[in-house]
mmCIF file of C-alpha atoms in Angstrom:
data_model
loop_
_atom_site.group_PDB
_atom_site.id
_atom_site.type_symbol
_atom_site.label_atom_id
_atom_site.label_comp_id
_atom_site.label_asym_id
_atom_site.label_seq_id
_atom_site.Cartn_x
_atom_site.Cartn_y
_atom_site.Cartn_z
ATOM 1 C CA GLU A 1 0.000 0.000 0.000
ATOM 2 C CA THR A 2 1.484 3.305 -1.094
ATOM 3 C CA GLY A 3 -1.053 5.541 0.635
ATOM 4 C CA VAL A 4 -2.006 7.070 -2.730
ATOM 5 C CA THR A 5 -5.637 6.448 -3.581
ATOM 6 C CA GLN A 6 -7.425 7.127 -6.835
ATOM 7 C CA SER A 7 -11.103 7.189 -7.657
ATOM 8 C CA PRO A 8 -12.968 5.834 -9.409
ATOM 9 C CA THR A 9 -11.149 2.611 -10.293
ATOM 10 C CA HIS A 10 -13.051 2.130 -13.547
ATOM 11 C CA LEU A 11 -15.109 4.502 -15.662
ATOM 12 C CA ILE A 12 -16.923 4.356 -18.983
ATOM 13 C CA LYS A 13 -17.691 7.604 -20.804
ATOM 14 C CA THR A 14 -19.066 8.589 -24.179
ATOM 15 C CA ARG A 15 -17.045 10.520 -26.754
ATOM 16 C CA GLY A 16 -17.463 14.266 -26.224
ATOM 17 C CA GLN A 17 -18.201 14.003 -22.515
ATOM 18 C CA GLN A 18 -16.096 15.391 -19.688
ATOM 19 C CA VAL A 19 -14.482 13.404 -16.879
ATOM 20 C CA THR A 20 -12.912 14.182 -13.504
ATOM 21 C CA LEU A 21 -10.488 11.771 -11.870
ATOM 22 C CA ARG A 22 -9.370 12.159 -8.261
ATOM 23 C CA CYS A 23 -6.210 11.400 -6.335
ATOM 24 C CA SER A 24 -5.363 11.561 -2.639
ATOM 25 C CA SER A 25 -1.641 11.875 -2.102
ATOM 26 C CA GLN A 26 0.427 10.169 0.546
ATOM 27 C CA SER A 27 0.641 11.965 3.871
ATOM 28 C CA GLY A 28 3.494 14.494 3.892
ATOM 29 C CA HIS A 29 3.727 14.698 0.099
ATOM 30 C CA ASN A 30 3.174 18.074 -1.558
ATOM 31 C CA THR A 31 3.758 17.045 -5.189
ATOM 32 C CA VAL A 32 1.362 15.170 -7.436
ATOM 33 C CA SER A 33 1.956 13.999 -11.003
ATOM 34 C CA TRP A 34 -0.522 12.541 -13.468
ATOM 35 C CA TYR A 35 0.216 10.018 -16.215
ATOM 36 C CA GLN A 36 -1.643 8.342 -19.058
ATOM 37 C CA GLN A 37 -0.708 4.724 -19.776
ATOM 38 C CA ALA A 38 -2.030 3.051 -22.905
ATOM 39 C CA LEU A 39 -1.916 -0.727 -23.181
ATOM 40 C CA GLY A 40 1.612 -1.968 -23.818
ATOM 41 C CA GLN A 41 3.158 1.477 -23.358
ATOM 42 C CA GLY A 42 5.035 3.220 -20.581
ATOM 43 C CA PRO A 43 3.279 5.977 -18.620
ATOM 44 C CA GLN A 44 3.153 9.331 -20.424
ATOM 45 C CA PHE A 45 3.601 12.409 -18.231
ATOM 46 C CA ILE A 46 0.589 14.746 -18.321
ATOM 47 C CA PHE A 47 1.496 17.349 -15.678
ATOM 48 C CA GLN A 48 2.731 17.886 -12.162
ATOM 49 C CA TYR A 49 1.427 20.058 -9.334
ATOM 50 C CA TYR A 50 3.556 21.392 -6.490
ATOM 51 C CA ARG A 51 1.864 23.243 -3.663
ATOM 52 C CA GLU A 52 -1.265 23.938 -5.736
ATOM 53 C CA GLU A 53 0.638 25.277 -8.766
ATOM 54 C CA GLU A 54 1.290 23.472 -12.049
ATOM 55 C CA ASN A 55 5.080 23.216 -12.365
ATOM 56 C CA GLY A 56 5.519 20.935 -15.348
ATOM 57 C CA ARG A 57 3.525 19.685 -18.307
ATOM 58 C CA GLY A 58 3.942 17.013 -20.959
ATOM 59 C CA ASN A 59 2.684 17.014 -24.538
ATOM 60 C CA PHE A 60 -1.033 16.941 -23.841
ATOM 61 C CA PRO A 61 -3.627 19.356 -25.230
ATOM 62 C CA PRO A 62 -5.313 22.012 -23.054
ATOM 63 C CA ARG A 63 -8.435 19.890 -22.692
ATOM 64 C CA PHE A 64 -6.381 18.012 -20.092
ATOM 65 C CA SER A 65 -6.387 20.195 -16.999
ATOM 66 C CA GLY A 66 -5.845 19.748 -13.313
ATOM 67 C CA LEU A 67 -6.100 21.131 -9.827
ATOM 68 C CA GLN A 68 -4.306 20.597 -6.573
ATOM 69 C CA PHE A 69 -6.042 21.432 -3.315
ATOM 70 C CA PRO A 70 -4.610 22.792 -0.044
ATOM 71 C CA ASN A 71 -4.525 19.255 1.371
ATOM 72 C CA TYR A 72 -2.436 18.309 -1.726
ATOM 73 C CA SER A 73 -5.086 16.022 -3.181
ATOM 74 C CA SER A 74 -5.576 16.507 -6.893
ATOM 75 C CA GLU A 75 -7.988 16.230 -9.795
ATOM 76 C CA LEU A 76 -7.443 15.519 -13.471
ATOM 77 C CA ASN A 77 -10.124 16.882 -15.788
ATOM 78 C CA VAL A 78 -10.467 15.873 -19.417
ATOM 79 C CA ASN A 79 -12.921 17.697 -21.670
ATOM 80 C CA ALA A 80 -14.318 16.655 -25.033
ATOM 81 C CA LEU A 81 -13.295 13.039 -24.580
ATOM 82 C CA GLU A 82 -11.927 11.199 -27.603
ATOM 83 C CA LEU A 83 -11.717 7.445 -28.187
ATOM 84 C CA ASP A 84 -7.906 7.633 -27.896
ATOM 85 C CA ASP A 85 -8.246 8.939 -24.339
ATOM 86 C CA SER A 86 -9.085 5.379 -23.292
ATOM 87 C CA ALA A 87 -6.211 4.374 -21.005
ATOM 88 C CA LEU A 88 -5.098 3.813 -17.431
ATOM 89 C CA TYR A 89 -4.623 7.139 -15.647
ATOM 90 C CA LEU A 90 -2.050 7.036 -12.884
ATOM 91 C CA CYS A 91 -1.443 9.532 -10.154
ATOM 92 C CA ALA A 92 1.827 9.661 -8.222
ATOM 93 C CA SER A 93 2.793 11.661 -5.163
ATOM 94 C CA SER A 94 6.248 12.585 -3.940
ATOM 95 C CA ALA A 95 7.794 14.584 -1.119
ATOM 96 C CA SER A 96 9.054 17.319 -3.447
ATOM 97 C CA GLY A 97 11.251 17.876 -6.432
ATOM 98 C CA TRP A 98 12.052 15.800 -9.468
ATOM 99 C CA ASP A 99 14.597 13.499 -7.909
ATOM 100 C CA THR A 100 12.533 11.972 -5.130
ATOM 101 C CA GLU A 101 10.714 8.667 -5.262
ATOM 102 C CA ALA A 102 7.212 8.813 -6.707
ATOM 103 C CA PHE A 103 4.545 6.616 -5.150
ATOM 104 C CA PHE A 104 1.796 5.597 -7.539
ATOM 105 C CA GLY A 105 -1.866 4.928 -6.953
ATOM 106 C CA GLN A 106 -3.479 1.918 -8.585
ATOM 107 C CA GLY A 107 -4.943 4.026 -11.351
ATOM 108 C CA THR A 108 -8.286 4.735 -12.970
ATOM 109 C CA ARG A 109 -9.157 2.703 -16.054
ATOM 110 C CA LEU A 110 -11.042 5.046 -18.422
ATOM 111 C CA THR A 111 -12.892 3.649 -21.423
ATOM 112 C CA VAL A 112 -14.328 6.082 -23.974
ATOM 113 C CA VAL A 113 -16.978 4.634 -26.288
ATOM 114 C CA ARG B 1 12.968 9.135 -32.083
ATOM 115 C CA LYS B 2 11.643 8.813 -28.533
ATOM 116 C CA GLU B 3 13.474 10.686 -25.785
ATOM 117 C CA VAL B 4 13.904 7.521 -23.712
ATOM 118 C CA GLU B 5 14.436 4.223 -25.536
ATOM 119 C CA GLN B 6 14.549 0.756 -24.011
ATOM 120 C CA ASP B 7 15.171 -2.764 -25.316
ATOM 121 C CA PRO B 8 11.909 -3.847 -26.956
ATOM 122 C CA GLY B 9 11.694 -7.218 -25.203
ATOM 123 C CA PRO B 10 10.189 -9.418 -24.017
ATOM 124 C CA PHE B 11 13.080 -11.212 -22.365
ATOM 125 C CA ASN B 12 12.472 -14.875 -21.557
ATOM 126 C CA VAL B 13 15.275 -16.176 -19.341
ATOM 127 C CA PRO B 14 15.687 -19.225 -17.088
ATOM 128 C CA GLU B 15 15.647 -18.855 -13.340
ATOM 129 C CA GLY B 16 19.115 -18.127 -11.992
ATOM 130 C CA ALA B 17 20.333 -16.362 -15.115
ATOM 131 C CA THR B 18 21.719 -12.822 -15.236
ATOM 132 C CA VAL B 19 19.630 -10.278 -17.114
ATOM 133 C CA ALA B 20 20.755 -6.909 -18.454
ATOM 134 C CA PHE B 21 18.429 -4.069 -19.422
ATOM 135 C CA ASN B 22 19.581 -1.124 -21.495
ATOM 136 C CA CYS B 23 18.142 2.360 -21.793
ATOM 137 C CA THR B 24 19.301 5.388 -23.761
ATOM 138 C CA TYR B 25 18.146 8.980 -23.468
ATOM 139 C CA SER B 26 18.494 11.653 -26.112
ATOM 140 C CA ASN B 27 18.580 14.890 -24.116
ATOM 141 C CA SER B 28 21.916 15.646 -22.478
ATOM 142 C CA ALA B 29 20.174 18.055 -20.074
ATOM 143 C CA SER B 30 18.481 15.120 -18.335
ATOM 144 C CA GLN B 31 18.969 15.352 -14.608
ATOM 145 C CA SER B 32 17.775 12.327 -12.630
ATOM 146 C CA PHE B 33 17.464 8.685 -13.553
ATOM 147 C CA PHE B 34 15.489 5.790 -12.134
ATOM 148 C CA TRP B 35 14.394 2.234 -12.753
ATOM 149 C CA TYR B 36 10.785 1.398 -11.896
ATOM 150 C CA ARG B 37 9.151 -2.006 -11.895
ATOM 151 C CA GLN B 38 5.550 -2.599 -12.967
ATOM 152 C CA ASP B 39 3.755 -5.883 -12.387
ATOM 153 C CA CYS B 40 0.873 -6.839 -14.668
ATOM 154 C CA ARG B 41 -2.195 -4.670 -13.979
ATOM 155 C CA LYS B 42 -0.408 -2.928 -11.101
ATOM 156 C CA GLU B 43 1.088 0.511 -10.593
ATOM 157 C CA PRO B 44 4.804 1.218 -11.147
ATOM 158 C CA LYS B 45 7.060 1.054 -8.098
ATOM 159 C CA LEU B 46 10.537 2.475 -7.659
ATOM 160 C CA LEU B 47 13.236 -0.171 -7.978
ATOM 161 C CA MET B 48 16.370 1.981 -7.859
ATOM 162 C CA SER B 49 17.687 5.463 -8.422
ATOM 163 C CA VAL B 50 20.668 5.548 -10.793
ATOM 164 C CA TYR B 51 23.858 7.474 -10.153
ATOM 165 C CA SER B 52 27.033 8.032 -12.159
ATOM 166 C CA SER B 53 28.997 6.182 -9.514
ATOM 167 C CA GLY B 54 26.750 3.172 -9.954
ATOM 168 C CA ASN B 55 24.688 1.622 -7.219
ATOM 169 C CA GLU B 56 23.901 -1.858 -6.057
ATOM 170 C CA ASP B 57 21.032 -3.269 -4.037
ATOM 171 C CA GLY B 58 21.348 -6.982 -3.454
ATOM 172 C CA ARG B 59 21.014 -8.737 -6.807
ATOM 173 C CA PHE B 60 20.358 -5.469 -8.643
ATOM 174 C CA THR B 61 23.009 -3.130 -10.043
ATOM 175 C CA ALA B 62 22.311 0.122 -11.880
ATOM 176 C CA GLN B 63 24.796 2.182 -13.874
ATOM 177 C CA LEU B 64 24.655 5.590 -15.541
ATOM 178 C CA ASN B 65 27.010 6.744 -18.286
ATOM 179 C CA ARG B 66 26.336 10.434 -18.902
ATOM 180 C CA ALA B 67 28.840 10.682 -21.754
ATOM 181 C CA SER B 68 27.051 7.931 -23.689
ATOM 182 C CA GLN B 69 23.608 8.896 -22.337
ATOM 183 C CA TYR B 70 23.074 5.311 -21.343
ATOM 184 C CA ILE B 71 21.523 3.640 -18.295
ATOM 185 C CA SER B 72 21.672 -0.037 -17.419
ATOM 186 C CA LEU B 73 20.123 -2.419 -14.940
ATOM 187 C CA LEU B 74 21.614 -5.812 -14.142
ATOM 188 C CA ILE B 75 19.730 -8.525 -12.281
ATOM 189 C CA ARG B 76 21.841 -11.424 -11.047
ATOM 190 C CA ASP B 77 20.548 -14.854 -10.001
ATOM 191 C CA SER B 78 17.091 -14.042 -11.336
ATOM 192 C CA LYS B 79 14.026 -15.292 -9.454
ATOM 193 C CA LEU B 80 10.528 -16.130 -10.684
ATOM 194 C CA SER B 81 9.307 -13.103 -8.722
ATOM 195 C CA ASP B 82 11.453 -10.821 -10.908
ATOM 196 C CA SER B 83 8.979 -11.307 -13.770
ATOM 197 C CA ALA B 84 7.596 -7.850 -14.500
ATOM 198 C CA THR B 85 8.009 -4.873 -16.820
ATOM 199 C CA TYR B 86 11.043 -2.687 -16.093
ATOM 200 C CA LEU B 87 10.682 1.006 -16.852
ATOM 201 C CA CYS B 88 13.547 3.433 -17.365
ATOM 202 C CA VAL B 89 12.697 6.942 -16.134
ATOM 203 C CA VAL B 90 14.475 10.234 -16.793
ATOM 204 C CA THR B 91 13.682 13.697 -15.463
ATOM 205 C CA ARG B 92 14.512 16.902 -17.324
ATOM 206 C CA ASP B 93 13.606 20.483 -16.460
ATOM 207 C CA ASP B 94 9.968 20.169 -15.552
ATOM 208 C CA LYS B 95 9.206 16.816 -17.157
ATOM 209 C CA ILE B 96 9.334 13.156 -16.199
ATOM 210 C CA ILE B 97 9.813 10.776 -19.114
ATOM 211 C CA PHE B 98 9.164 7.047 -18.941
ATOM 212 C CA GLY B 99 10.499 4.568 -21.442
ATOM 213 C CA LYS B 100 8.106 2.075 -22.975
ATOM 214 C CA GLY B 101 9.363 -0.627 -20.649
ATOM 215 C CA THR B 102 10.899 -4.050 -21.176
ATOM 216 C CA ARG B 103 8.935 -7.092 -20.120
ATOM 217 C CA LEU B 104 10.838 -9.846 -18.351
ATOM 218 C CA HIS B 105 9.620 -13.435 -18.017
ATOM 219 C CA ILE B 106 11.648 -15.697 -15.725
ATOM 220 C CA LEU B 107 11.162 -19.321 -16.727
ATOM 221 C CA PRO B 108 11.211 -22.110 -14.096
#
């Protein structure tokens, strides 16, 4: 158990809809990162939040957005869902910085139909 | 070309064998390096950080060669429980880049 929890575990949405995924970080961690993992691929970095501010972003369009709350939990929002957004979405928390161990949640499996 | 490239795999090796994973990264400004392990349908977990001086943890040895932009992971005396996907991870500026991963099957 990493102490990082994600909800929901599975989700089915229709193309064009919007989705919000949630992540509770491990106690004492102020940094949260989000990843998209397609089947057979490594995780792709979406963005990172540090103390409620976005401080890094991968190559994802603006319809992928996020929030971090004062308790360091986080949300990933995806608008105008496309079929290719179907993937496992992973959240990871870390103490701070880019060179500290990241602890992953078990992910949310999103299917867009 | 992807920024982090790993052996395509899968590797099928007998129990007790030594296994070597290779990873190359294209951006010389990369700052930190890690190996993560991911079991089937599970989340990734940190296996080792990688330093230029090399580091060892039991049966696992990781090496970084900054001049060649190359990272390696060696597993000695492999066990059935080592079967998993091994992910090479590099951080740069404000990004974290995962390789595609190399799947390892240890055969009894």
